PDB file of C-alpha atoms in Angstrom:
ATOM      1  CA  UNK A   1      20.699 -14.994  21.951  1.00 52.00           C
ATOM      2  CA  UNK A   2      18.199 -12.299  22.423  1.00 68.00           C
ATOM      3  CA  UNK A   3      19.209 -11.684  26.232  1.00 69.00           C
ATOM      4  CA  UNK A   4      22.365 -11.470  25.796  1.00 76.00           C
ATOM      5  CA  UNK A   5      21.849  -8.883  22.871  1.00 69.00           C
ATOM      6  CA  UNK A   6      19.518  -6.827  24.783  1.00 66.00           C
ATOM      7  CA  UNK A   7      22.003  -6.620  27.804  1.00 73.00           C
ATOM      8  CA  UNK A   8      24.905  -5.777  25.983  1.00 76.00           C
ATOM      9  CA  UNK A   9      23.037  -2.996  24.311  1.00 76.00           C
ATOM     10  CA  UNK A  10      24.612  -4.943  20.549  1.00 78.00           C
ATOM     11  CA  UNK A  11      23.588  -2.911  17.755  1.00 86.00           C
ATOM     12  CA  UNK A  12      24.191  -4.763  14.262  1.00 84.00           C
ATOM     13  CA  UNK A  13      25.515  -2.885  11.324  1.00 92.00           C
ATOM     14  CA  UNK A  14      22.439  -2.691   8.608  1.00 93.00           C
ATOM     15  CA  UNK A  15      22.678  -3.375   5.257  1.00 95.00           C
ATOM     16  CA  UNK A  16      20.806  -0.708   3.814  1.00 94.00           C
ATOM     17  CA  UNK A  17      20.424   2.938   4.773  1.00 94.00           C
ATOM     18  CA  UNK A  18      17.755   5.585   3.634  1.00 95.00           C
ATOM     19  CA  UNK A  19      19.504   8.217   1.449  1.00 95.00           C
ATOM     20  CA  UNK A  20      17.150  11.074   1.890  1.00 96.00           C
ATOM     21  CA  UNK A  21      16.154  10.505   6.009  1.00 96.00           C
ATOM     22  CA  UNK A  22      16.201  14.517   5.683  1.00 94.00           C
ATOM     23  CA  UNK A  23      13.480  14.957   3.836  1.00 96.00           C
ATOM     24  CA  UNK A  24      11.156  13.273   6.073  1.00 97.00           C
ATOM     25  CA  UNK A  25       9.516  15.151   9.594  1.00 97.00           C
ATOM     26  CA  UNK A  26       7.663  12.176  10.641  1.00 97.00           C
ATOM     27  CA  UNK A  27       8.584   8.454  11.183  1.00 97.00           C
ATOM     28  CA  UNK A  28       6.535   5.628  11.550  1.00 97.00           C
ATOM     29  CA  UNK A  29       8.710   2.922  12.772  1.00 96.00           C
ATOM     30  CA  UNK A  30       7.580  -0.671  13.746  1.00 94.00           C
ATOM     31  CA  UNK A  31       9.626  -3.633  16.096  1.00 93.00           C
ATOM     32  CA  UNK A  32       8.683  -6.818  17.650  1.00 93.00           C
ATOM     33  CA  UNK A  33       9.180  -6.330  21.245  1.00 90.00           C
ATOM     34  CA  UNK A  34      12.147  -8.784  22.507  1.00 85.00           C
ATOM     35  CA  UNK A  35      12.047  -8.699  25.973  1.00 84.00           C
ATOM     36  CA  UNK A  36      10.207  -5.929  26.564  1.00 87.00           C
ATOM     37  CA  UNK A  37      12.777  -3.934  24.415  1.00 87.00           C
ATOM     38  CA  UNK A  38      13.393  -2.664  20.991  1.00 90.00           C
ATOM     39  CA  UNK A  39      15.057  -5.239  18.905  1.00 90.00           C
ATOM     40  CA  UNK A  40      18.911  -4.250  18.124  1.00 90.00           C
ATOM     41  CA  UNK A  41      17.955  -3.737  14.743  1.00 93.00           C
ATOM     42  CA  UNK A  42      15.660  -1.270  15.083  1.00 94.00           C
ATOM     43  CA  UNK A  43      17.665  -0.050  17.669  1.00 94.00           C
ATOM     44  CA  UNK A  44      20.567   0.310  14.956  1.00 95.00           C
ATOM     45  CA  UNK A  45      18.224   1.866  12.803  1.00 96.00           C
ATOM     46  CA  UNK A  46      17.374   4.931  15.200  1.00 97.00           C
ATOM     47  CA  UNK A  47      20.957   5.742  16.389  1.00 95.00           C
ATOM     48  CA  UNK A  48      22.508   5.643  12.739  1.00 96.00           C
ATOM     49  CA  UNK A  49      20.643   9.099  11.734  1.00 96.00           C
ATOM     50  CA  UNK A  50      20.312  12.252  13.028  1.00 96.00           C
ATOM     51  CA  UNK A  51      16.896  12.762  13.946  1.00 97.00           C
ATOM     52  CA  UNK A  52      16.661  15.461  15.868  1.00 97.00           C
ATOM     53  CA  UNK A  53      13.358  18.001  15.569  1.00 97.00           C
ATOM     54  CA  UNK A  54      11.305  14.224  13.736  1.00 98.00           C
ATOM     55  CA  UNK A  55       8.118  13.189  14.809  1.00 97.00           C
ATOM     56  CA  UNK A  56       8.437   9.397  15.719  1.00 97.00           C
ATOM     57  CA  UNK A  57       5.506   7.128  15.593  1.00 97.00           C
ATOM     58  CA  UNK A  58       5.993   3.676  17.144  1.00 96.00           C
ATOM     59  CA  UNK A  59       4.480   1.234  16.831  1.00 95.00           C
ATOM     60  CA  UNK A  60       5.148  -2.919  17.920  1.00 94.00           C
ATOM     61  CA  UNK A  61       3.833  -6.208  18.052  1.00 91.00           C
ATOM     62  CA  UNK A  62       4.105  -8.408  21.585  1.00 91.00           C
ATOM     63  CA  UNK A  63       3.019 -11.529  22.978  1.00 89.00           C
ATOM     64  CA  UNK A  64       1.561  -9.662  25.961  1.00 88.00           C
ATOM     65  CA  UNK A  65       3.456  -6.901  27.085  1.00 89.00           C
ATOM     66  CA  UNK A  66       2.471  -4.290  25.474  1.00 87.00           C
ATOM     67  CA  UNK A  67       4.486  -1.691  24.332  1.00 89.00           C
ATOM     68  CA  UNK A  68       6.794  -2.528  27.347  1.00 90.00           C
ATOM     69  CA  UNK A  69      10.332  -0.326  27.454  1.00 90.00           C
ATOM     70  CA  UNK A  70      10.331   0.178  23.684  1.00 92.00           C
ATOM     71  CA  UNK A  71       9.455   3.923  24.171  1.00 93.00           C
ATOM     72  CA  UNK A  72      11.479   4.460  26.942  1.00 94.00           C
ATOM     73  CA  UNK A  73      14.134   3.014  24.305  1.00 94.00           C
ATOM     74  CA  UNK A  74      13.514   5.184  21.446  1.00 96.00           C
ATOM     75  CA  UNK A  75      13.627   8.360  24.048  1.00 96.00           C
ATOM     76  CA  UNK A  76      17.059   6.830  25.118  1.00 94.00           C
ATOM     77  CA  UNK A  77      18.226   6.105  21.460  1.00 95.00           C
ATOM     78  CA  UNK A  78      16.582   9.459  19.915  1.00 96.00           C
ATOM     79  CA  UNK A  79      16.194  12.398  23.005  1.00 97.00           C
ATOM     80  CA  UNK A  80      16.039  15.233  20.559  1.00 97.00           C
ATOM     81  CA  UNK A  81      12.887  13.529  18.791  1.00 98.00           C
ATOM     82  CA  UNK A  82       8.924  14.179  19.392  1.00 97.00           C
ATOM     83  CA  UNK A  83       7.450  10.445  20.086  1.00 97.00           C
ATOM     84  CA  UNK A  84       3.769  10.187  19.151  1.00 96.00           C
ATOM     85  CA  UNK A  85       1.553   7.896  20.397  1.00 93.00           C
ATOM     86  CA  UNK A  86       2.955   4.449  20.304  1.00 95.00           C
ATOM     87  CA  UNK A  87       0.301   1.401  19.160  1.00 95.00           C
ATOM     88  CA  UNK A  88       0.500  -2.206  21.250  1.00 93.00           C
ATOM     89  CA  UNK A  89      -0.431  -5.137  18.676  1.00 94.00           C
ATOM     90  CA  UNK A  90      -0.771  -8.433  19.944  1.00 92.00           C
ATOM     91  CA  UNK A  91       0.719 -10.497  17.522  1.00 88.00           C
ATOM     92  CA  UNK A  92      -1.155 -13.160  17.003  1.00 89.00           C
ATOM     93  CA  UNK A  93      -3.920 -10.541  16.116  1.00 91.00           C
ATOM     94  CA  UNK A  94      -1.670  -8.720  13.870  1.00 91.00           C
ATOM     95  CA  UNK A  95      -3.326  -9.498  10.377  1.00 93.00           C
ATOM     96  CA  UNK A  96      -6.856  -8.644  12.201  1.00 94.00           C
ATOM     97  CA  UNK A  97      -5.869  -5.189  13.396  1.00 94.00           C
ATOM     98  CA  UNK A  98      -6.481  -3.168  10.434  1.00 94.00           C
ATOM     99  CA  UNK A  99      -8.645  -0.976  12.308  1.00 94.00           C
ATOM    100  CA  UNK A 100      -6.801  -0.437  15.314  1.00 95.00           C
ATOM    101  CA  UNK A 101      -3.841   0.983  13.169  1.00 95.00           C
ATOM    102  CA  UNK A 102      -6.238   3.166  11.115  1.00 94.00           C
ATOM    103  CA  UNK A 103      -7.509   4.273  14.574  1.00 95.00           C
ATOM    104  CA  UNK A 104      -4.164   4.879  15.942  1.00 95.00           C
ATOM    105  CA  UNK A 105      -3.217   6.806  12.652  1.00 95.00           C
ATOM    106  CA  UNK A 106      -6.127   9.138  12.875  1.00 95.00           C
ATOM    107  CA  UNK A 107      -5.413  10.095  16.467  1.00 95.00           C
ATOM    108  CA  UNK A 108      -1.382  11.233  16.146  1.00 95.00           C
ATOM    109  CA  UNK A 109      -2.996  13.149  13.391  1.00 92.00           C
ATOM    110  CA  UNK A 110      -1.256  10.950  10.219  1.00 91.00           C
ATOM    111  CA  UNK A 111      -4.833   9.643   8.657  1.00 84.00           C
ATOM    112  CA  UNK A 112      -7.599  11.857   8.477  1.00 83.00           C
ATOM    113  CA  UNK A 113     -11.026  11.261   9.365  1.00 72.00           C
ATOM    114  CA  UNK A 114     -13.466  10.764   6.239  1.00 58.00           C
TER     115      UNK A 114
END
């Protein structure tokens, strides 16, 4: 099913919205990468707020493409947005990448540096 959601650009309806998306400047936002794309959910998620003048910081898990399209996507989905520097897991390395993220944090200026 994935293909075929991918290439019809489908974009299911969400169950649950955030109420207050205006009072945040920066998003951190995490997909699986489904053929080298965002997932429609997340893809759902971007288009169904305003968030022009954010900060987005992506970041996705992949079974060897890296971060693929999926930023390409989110400029697509969100034009009027500031995208950070995105961070590639590999999934199967997801529960051992603790520092990577901390790493990636620290350099689109989120975590600071003890």
């Amino acid at each position: 099913m994935a293909p075929e959601e991918l290439e019809s650009d489908y974009r299911p309806e969400l169950k649950t919205k955030v109420e207050n998306m205006d009072e945040y400047d920066t998003l951190i936002v995490g997909t699986p990468i489904w053929g080298g794309h965002l997932t429609p959910a997340m893809k759902s998620f971007l288009a169904g707020y305003d968030l022009s003048g954010k900060y987005i910081a992506p970041f996705c898990t992949h079974g060897g493409s890296g971060t693929a399209q999926s930023v390409s996507d989110i400029r697509s989905v969100c034009p009027n947005s500031t995208i950070l520097g995105s961070l590639a897991v590999y999934g199967s390395q997801a529960e051992n990448s603790r520092g990577d993220v901390e790493k990636w944090l620290e350099q689109i200026g989120i975590l600071k540096n003890n």
